[in-house]
Tab-separated table of C-alpha atoms and ligand atoms in Angstrom:
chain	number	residue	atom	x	y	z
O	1	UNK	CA	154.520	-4.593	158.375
O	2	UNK	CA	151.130	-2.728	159.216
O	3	UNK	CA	150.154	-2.668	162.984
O	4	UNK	CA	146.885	-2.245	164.257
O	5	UNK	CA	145.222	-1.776	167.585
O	6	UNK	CA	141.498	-2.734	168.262
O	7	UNK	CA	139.280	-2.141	171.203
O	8	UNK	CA	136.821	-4.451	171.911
O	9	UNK	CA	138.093	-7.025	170.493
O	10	UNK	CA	136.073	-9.849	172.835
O	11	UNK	CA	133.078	-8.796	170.312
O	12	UNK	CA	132.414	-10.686	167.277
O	13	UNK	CA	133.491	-8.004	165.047
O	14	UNK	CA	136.769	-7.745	167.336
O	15	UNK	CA	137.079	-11.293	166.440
O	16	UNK	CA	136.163	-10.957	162.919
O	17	UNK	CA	138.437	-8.250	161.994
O	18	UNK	CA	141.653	-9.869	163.738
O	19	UNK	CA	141.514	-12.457	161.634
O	20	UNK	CA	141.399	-10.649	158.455
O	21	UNK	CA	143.858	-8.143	159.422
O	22	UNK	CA	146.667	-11.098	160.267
O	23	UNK	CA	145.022	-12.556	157.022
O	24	UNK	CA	146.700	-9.176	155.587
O	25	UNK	CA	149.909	-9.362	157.338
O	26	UNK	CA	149.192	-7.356	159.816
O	27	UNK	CA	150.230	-7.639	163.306
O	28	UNK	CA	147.072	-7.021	165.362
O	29	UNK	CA	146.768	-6.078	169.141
O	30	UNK	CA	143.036	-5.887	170.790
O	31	UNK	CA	142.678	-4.198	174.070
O	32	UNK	CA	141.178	-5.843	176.954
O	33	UNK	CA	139.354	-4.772	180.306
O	34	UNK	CA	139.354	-5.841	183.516
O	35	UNK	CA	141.818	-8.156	185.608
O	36	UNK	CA	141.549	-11.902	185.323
O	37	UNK	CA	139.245	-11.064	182.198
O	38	UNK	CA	137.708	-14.333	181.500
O	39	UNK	CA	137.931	-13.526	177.817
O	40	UNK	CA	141.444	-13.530	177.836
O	41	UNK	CA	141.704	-16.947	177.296
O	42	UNK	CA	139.217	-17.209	174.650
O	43	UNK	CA	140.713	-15.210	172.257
O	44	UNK	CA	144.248	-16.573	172.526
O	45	UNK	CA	142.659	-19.976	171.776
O	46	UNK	CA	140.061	-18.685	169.012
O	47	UNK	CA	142.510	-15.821	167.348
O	48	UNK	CA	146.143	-17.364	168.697
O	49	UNK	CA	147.929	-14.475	166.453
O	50	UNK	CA	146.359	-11.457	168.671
O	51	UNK	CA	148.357	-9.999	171.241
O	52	UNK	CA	146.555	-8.551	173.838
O	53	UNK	CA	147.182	-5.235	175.680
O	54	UNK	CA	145.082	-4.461	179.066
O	55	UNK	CA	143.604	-1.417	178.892
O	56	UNK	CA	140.054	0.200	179.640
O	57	UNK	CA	138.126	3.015	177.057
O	58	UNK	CA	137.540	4.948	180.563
O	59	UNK	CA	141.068	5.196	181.435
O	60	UNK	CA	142.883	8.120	179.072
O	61	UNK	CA	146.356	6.654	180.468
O	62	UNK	CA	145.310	2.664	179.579
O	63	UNK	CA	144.537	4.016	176.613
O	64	UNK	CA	148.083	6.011	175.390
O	65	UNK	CA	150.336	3.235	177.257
O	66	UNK	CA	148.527	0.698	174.694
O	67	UNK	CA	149.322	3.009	171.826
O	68	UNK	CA	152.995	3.023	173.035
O	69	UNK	CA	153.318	-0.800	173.337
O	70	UNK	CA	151.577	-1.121	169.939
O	71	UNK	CA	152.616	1.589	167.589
O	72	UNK	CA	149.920	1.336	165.476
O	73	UNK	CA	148.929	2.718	161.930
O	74	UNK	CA	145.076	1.832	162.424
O	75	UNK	CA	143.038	1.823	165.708
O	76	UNK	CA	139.561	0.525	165.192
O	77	UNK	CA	137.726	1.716	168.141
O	78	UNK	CA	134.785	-1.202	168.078
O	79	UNK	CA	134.738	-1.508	172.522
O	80	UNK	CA	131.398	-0.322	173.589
O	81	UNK	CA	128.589	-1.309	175.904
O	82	UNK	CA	126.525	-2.614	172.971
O	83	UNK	CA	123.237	-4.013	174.200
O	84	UNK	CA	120.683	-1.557	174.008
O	85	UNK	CA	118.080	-2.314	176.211
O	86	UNK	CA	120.901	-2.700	179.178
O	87	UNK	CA	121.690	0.868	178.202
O	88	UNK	CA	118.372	2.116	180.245
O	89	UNK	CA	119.290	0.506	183.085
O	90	UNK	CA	122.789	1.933	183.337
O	91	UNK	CA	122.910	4.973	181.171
O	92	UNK	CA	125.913	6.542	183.242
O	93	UNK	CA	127.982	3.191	182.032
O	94	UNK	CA	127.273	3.404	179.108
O	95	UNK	CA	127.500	7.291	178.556
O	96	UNK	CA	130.875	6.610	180.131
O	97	UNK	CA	132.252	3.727	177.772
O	98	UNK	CA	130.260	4.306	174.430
O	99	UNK	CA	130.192	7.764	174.311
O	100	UNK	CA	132.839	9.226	176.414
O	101	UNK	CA	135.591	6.302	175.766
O	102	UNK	CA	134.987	7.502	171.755
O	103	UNK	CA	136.533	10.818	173.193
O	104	UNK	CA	139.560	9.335	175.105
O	105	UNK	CA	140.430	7.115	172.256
O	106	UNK	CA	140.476	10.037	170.075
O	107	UNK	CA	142.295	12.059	172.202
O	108	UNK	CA	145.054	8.826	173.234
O	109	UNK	CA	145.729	8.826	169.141
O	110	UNK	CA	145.958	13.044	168.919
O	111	UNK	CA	148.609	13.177	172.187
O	112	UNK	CA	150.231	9.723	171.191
O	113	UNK	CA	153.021	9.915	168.428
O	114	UNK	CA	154.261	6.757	166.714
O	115	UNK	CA	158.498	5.902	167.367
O	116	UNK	CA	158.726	6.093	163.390
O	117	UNK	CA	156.469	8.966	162.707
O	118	UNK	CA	153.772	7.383	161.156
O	119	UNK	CA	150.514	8.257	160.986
O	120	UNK	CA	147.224	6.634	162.642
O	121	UNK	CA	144.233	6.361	161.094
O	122	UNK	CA	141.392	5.740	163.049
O	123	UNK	CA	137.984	4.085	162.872
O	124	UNK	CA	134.955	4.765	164.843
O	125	UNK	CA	132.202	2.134	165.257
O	126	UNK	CA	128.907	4.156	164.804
O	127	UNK	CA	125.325	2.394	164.804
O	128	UNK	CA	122.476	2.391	162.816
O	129	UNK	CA	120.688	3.059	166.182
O	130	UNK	CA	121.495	6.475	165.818
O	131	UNK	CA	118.853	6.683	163.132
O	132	UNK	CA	116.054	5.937	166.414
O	133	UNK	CA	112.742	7.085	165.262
O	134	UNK	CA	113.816	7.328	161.815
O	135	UNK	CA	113.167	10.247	159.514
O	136	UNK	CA	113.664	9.033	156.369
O	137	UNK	CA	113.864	5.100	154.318
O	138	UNK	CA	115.899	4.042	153.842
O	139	UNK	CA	118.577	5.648	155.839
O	140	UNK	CA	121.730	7.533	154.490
O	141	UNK	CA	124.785	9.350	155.976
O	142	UNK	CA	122.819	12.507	155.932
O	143	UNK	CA	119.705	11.070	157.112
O	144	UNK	CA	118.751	13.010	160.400
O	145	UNK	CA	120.094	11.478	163.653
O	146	UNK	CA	117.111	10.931	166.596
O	147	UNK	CA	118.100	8.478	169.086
O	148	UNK	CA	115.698	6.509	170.953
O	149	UNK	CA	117.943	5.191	173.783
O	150	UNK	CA	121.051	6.101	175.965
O	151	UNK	CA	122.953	3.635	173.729
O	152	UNK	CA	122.151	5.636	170.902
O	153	UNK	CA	122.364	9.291	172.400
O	154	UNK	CA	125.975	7.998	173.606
O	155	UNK	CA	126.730	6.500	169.791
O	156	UNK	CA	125.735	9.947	168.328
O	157	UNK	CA	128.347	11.787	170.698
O	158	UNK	CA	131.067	9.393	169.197
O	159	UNK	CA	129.928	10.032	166.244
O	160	UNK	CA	129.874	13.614	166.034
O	161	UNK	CA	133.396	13.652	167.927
O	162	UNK	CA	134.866	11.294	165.454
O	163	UNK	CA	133.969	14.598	162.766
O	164	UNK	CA	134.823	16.859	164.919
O	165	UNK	CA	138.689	15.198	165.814
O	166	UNK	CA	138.713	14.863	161.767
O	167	UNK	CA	137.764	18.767	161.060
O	168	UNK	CA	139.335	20.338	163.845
O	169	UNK	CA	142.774	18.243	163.836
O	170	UNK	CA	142.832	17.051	160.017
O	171	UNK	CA	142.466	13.214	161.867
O	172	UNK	CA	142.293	10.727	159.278
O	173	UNK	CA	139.252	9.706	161.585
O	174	UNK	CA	136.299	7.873	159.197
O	175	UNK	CA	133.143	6.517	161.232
O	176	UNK	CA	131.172	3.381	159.844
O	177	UNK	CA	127.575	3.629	160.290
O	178	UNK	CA	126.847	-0.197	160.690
O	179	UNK	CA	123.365	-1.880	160.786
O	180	UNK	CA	122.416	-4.831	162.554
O	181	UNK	CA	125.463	-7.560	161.682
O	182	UNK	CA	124.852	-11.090	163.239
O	183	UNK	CA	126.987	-14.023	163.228
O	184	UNK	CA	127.755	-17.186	165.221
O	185	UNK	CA	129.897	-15.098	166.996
O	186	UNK	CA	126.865	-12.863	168.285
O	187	UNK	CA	126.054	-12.533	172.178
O	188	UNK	CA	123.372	-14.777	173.561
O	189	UNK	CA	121.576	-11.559	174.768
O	190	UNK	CA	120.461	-10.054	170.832
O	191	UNK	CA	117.880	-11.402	169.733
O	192	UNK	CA	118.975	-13.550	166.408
O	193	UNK	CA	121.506	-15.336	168.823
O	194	UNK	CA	118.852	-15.700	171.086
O	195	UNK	CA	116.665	-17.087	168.716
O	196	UNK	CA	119.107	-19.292	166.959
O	197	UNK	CA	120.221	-20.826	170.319
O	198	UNK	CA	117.184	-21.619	171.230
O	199	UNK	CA	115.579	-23.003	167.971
O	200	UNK	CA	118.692	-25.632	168.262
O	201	UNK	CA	117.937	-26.420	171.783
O	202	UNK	CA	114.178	-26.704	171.410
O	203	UNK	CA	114.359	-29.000	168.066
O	204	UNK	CA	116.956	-31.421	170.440
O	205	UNK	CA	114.581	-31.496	172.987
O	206	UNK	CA	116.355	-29.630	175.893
O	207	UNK	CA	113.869	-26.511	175.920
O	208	UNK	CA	110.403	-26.374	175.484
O	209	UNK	CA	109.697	-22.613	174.370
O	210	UNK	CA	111.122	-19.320	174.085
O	211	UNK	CA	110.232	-15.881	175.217
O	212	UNK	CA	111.102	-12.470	173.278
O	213	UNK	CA	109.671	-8.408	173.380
O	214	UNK	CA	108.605	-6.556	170.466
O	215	UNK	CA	108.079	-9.293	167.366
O	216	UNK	CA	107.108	-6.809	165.180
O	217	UNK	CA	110.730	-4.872	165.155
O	218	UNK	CA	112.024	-4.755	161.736
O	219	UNK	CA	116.115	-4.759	161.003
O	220	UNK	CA	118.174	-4.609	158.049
O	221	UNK	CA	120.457	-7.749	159.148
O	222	UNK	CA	123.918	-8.212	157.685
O	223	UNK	CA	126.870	-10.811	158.131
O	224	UNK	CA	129.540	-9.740	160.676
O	225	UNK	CA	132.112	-11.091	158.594
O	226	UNK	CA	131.161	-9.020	155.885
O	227	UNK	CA	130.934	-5.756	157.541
O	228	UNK	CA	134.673	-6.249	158.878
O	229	UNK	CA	135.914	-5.672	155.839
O	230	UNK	CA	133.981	-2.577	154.815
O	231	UNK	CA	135.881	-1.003	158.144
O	232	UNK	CA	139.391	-1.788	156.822
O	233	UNK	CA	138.407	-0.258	153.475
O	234	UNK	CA	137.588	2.856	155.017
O	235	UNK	CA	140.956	3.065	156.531
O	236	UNK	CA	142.547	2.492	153.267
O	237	UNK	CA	140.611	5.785	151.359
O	238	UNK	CA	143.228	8.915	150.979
O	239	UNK	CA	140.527	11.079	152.832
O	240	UNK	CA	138.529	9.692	155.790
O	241	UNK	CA	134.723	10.014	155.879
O	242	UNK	CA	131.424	8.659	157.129
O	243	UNK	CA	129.794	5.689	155.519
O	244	UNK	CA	126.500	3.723	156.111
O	245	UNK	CA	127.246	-0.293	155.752
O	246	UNK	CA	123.814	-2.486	155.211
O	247	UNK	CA	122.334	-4.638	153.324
O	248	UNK	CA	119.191	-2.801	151.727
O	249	UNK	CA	117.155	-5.457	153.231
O	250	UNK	CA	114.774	-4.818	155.800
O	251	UNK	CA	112.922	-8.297	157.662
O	252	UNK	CA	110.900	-8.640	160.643
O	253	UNK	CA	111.331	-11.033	163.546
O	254	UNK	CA	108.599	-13.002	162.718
O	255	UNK	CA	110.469	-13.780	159.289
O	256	UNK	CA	113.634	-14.681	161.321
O	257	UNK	CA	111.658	-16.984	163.349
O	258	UNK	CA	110.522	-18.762	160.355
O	259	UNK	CA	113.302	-18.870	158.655
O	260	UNK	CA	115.330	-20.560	161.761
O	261	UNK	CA	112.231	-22.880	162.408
O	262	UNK	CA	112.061	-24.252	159.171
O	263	UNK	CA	115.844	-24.695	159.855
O	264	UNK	CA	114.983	-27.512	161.583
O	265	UNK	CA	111.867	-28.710	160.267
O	266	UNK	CA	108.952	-26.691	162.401
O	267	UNK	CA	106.823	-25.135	159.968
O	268	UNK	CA	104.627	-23.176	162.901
O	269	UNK	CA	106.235	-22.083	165.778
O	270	UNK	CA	103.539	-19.589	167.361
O	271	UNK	CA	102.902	-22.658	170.091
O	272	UNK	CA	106.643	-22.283	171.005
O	273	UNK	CA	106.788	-18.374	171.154
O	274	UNK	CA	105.399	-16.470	173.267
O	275	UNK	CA	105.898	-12.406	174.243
O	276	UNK	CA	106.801	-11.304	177.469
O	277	UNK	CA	106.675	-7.738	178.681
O	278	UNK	CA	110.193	-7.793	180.484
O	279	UNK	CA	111.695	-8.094	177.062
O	280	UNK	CA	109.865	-5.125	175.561
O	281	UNK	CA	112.146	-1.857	175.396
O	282	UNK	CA	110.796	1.679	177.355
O	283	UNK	CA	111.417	3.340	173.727
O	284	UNK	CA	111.520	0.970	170.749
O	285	UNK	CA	113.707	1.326	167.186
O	286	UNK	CA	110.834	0.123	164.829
O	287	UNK	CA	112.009	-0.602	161.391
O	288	UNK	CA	115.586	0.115	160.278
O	289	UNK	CA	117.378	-0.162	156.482
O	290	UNK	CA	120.140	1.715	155.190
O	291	UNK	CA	121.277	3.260	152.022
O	292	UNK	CA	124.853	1.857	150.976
O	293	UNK	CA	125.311	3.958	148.126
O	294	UNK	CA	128.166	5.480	148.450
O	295	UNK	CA	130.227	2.755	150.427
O	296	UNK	CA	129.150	0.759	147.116
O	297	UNK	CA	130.531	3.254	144.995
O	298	UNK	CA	133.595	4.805	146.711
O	299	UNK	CA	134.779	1.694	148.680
O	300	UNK	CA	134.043	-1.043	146.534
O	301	UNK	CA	132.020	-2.738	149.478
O	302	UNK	CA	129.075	-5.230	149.480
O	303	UNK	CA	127.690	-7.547	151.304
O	304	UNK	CA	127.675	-11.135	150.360
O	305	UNK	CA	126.069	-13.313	152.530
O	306	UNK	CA	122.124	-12.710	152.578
O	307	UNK	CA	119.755	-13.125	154.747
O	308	UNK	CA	118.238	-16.729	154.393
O	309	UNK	CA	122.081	-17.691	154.445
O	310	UNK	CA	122.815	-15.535	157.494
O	311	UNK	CA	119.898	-17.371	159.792
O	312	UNK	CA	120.565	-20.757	158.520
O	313	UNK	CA	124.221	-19.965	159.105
O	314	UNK	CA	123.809	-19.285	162.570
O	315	UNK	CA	120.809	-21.685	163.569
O	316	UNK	CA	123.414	-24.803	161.762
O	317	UNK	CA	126.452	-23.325	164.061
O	318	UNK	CA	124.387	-24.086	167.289
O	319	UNK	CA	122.943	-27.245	166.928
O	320	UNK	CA	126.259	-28.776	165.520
O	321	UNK	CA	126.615	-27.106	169.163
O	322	UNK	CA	124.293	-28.527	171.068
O	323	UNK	CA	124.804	-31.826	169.786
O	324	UNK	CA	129.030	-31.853	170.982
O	325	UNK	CA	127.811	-30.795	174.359
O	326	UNK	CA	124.986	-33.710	173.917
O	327	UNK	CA	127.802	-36.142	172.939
O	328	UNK	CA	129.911	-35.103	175.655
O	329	UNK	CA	127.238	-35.935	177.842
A	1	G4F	O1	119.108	-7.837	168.727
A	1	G4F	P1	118.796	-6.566	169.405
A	1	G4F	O2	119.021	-6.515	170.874
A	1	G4F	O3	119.605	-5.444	168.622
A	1	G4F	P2	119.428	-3.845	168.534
A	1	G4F	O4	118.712	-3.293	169.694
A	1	G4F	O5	118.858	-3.546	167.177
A	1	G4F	O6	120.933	-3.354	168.601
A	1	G4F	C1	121.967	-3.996	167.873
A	1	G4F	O7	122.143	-3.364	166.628
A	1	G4F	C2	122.574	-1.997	166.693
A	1	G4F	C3	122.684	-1.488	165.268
A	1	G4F	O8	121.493	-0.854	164.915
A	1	G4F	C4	123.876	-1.904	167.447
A	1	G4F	F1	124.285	-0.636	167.509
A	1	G4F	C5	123.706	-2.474	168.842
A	1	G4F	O9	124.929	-2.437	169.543
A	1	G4F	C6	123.240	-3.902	168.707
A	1	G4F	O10	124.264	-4.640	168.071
A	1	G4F	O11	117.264	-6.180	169.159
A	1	G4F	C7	116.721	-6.111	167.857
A	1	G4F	C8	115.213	-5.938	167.946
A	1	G4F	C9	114.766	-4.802	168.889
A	1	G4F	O12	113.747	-4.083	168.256
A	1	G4F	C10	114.211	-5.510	170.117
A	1	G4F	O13	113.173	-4.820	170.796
A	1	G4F	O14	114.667	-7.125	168.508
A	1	G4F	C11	113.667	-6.769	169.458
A	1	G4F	N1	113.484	-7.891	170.386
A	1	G4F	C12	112.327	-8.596	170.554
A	1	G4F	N2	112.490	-9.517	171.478
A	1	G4F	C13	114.404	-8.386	171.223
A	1	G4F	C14	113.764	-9.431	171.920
A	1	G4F	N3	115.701	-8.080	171.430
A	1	G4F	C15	116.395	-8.799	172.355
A	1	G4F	N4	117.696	-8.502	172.548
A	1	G4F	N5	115.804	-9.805	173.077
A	1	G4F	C16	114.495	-10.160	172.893
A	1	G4F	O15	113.985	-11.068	173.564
């Protein structure tokens, strides 16, 4: 039986990927942070197959006594401090987690060494927001990195480790480039969650508008549930490399907010949106959309749910919501 170890696994992609690794057969174990970690609970009610290991991407020793209880053959290293504009606020943090904890996790999986000899392969969740002020469309696994925010400058020293561990130690150690992936499952603080929740709450009645920054961003959006499954792929290659995974679609804001208000039968929704300056970011990503060539061609990957399908996915998921809390009264 294959074992694998996740960080971040309190994420929707942590989520995602548990449950089609035990889908495989695998016996999955997510590392979790923090004592009396609310999220504890969640997952053993959402994901009841996971066992969880404590553990924090700071801590070199968390990180090698959770190899030891797991024995793993895969580590997908998917903890970070994810929310961008957060990451100007507390760059230190998130230098510390997102960029640094890429290093200890590499380093845990070069010291540690499995009971049965085996092997670990190792995944590294890299961002499209590497790309920053982008210097080419759409953008490729050569395309010329330029971050435009700690988040990013901390992703790109992951990123470059994740090579470096792989040249320098022959680490099968293969880094997915992902673009914007959404789901249900998505934090309340991006803004398609943020958007979906409130288009549910505002066609029930129980909010009257909704604020956001830049509407003008542009993002190549993909299905969280699809993008797991590109990461396992890349596990299962005989040599580990780099891959972009995206859709090849790029859409504004504006065409998420009409997609989500027509959703639930608002045609115009400019009288419900307004801008507000405290969402808008000190450096902005404008427009975004990747190349997925060669995960196409070498891995066999693509995405299957589309866009239209992705918003109404998520905009149906909370008002079926909104209305059990309604009913609960
Ligand atoms: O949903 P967002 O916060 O996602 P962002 O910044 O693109 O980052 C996400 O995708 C990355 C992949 O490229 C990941 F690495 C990262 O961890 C995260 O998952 O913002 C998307 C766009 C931005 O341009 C932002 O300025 O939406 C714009 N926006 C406009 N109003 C807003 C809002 N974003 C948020 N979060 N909230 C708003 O009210």
């Amino acid at each position: 039986m294959k074992r694998a170890l996740i960080t971040g696994i309190t994420g929707q992609d942590g989520m995602y990927l548990s449950e089609l690794l035990l889908a495989k057969g695998y016996e999955v174990y997510g590392l979790i942070r923090g004592q009396n970690n609310p999220k504890f609970e969640m997952i053993e009610r959402e994901i009841p197959g996971v066992r969880l290991l404590t553990g924090d991407l700071t801590d070199l020793s968390s990180l090698l006594r959770a190899l030891t209880a797991s024995q793993p053959h895969e580590v997908y290293n998917l903890g970070a401090i994810s929310f961008v504009a957060y990451s100007w606020e507390n760059a230190h943090t998130t230098t510390d987690v997102t960029g640094k904890g890429v290093l200890n996790m590499l380093e845990a999986v070069r010291l540690h060494r499995n009971a049965d000899g085996s092997d670990i392969r190792f995944y590294q969740a890299s961002s499209s927001e590497m790309f920053g002020k982008v210097q080419e469309v759409p953008q490729r696994e050569t395309t010329l990195l330029w971050p435009r925010s700690p988040y990013g400058v901390a992703k790109v020293f992951g990123h470059y480790m994740t090579i470096n561990y792989r040249e320098s130690y022959g680490m099968h150690a293969s880094s997915g480039v992902l673009f914007n992936h959404e789901s249900p499952r998505r934090g309340p603080e991006f803004v398609t969650r943020k958007i979906s929740m409130a288009v549910a709450r505002i066609s029930l009645g129980l909010q009257d508008d909704l604020q956001l920054g830049n509407l003008d961003a542009k993002r190549d959006w993909g299905f969280a549930g699809d993008y797991v499954e590109a990461m396992w792929l890349m596990l299962q290659q005989d040599q580990a490399d780099d891959y972009v995974i995206s859709t090849g679609e790029m859409h504004s804001i504006r065409e998420f907010l009409d997609i989500a208000f027509k959703r639930v039968g608002i045609d115009d929704w400019a009288p419900l949106v307004s801008q507000n300056p405290a969402f808008f970011r000190p450096a902005e990503v404008e427009s975004l959309v990747g190349d997925s060539t060669k995960a196409h061609e070498t891995l066999g990957w693509k995405p299957k749910v589309g866009f239209t399908e992705l918003v109404e996915m998520m905009v149906d998921h909370d008002l079926a919501r909104e209305q059990r809390r309604a009913s609960r009264g």
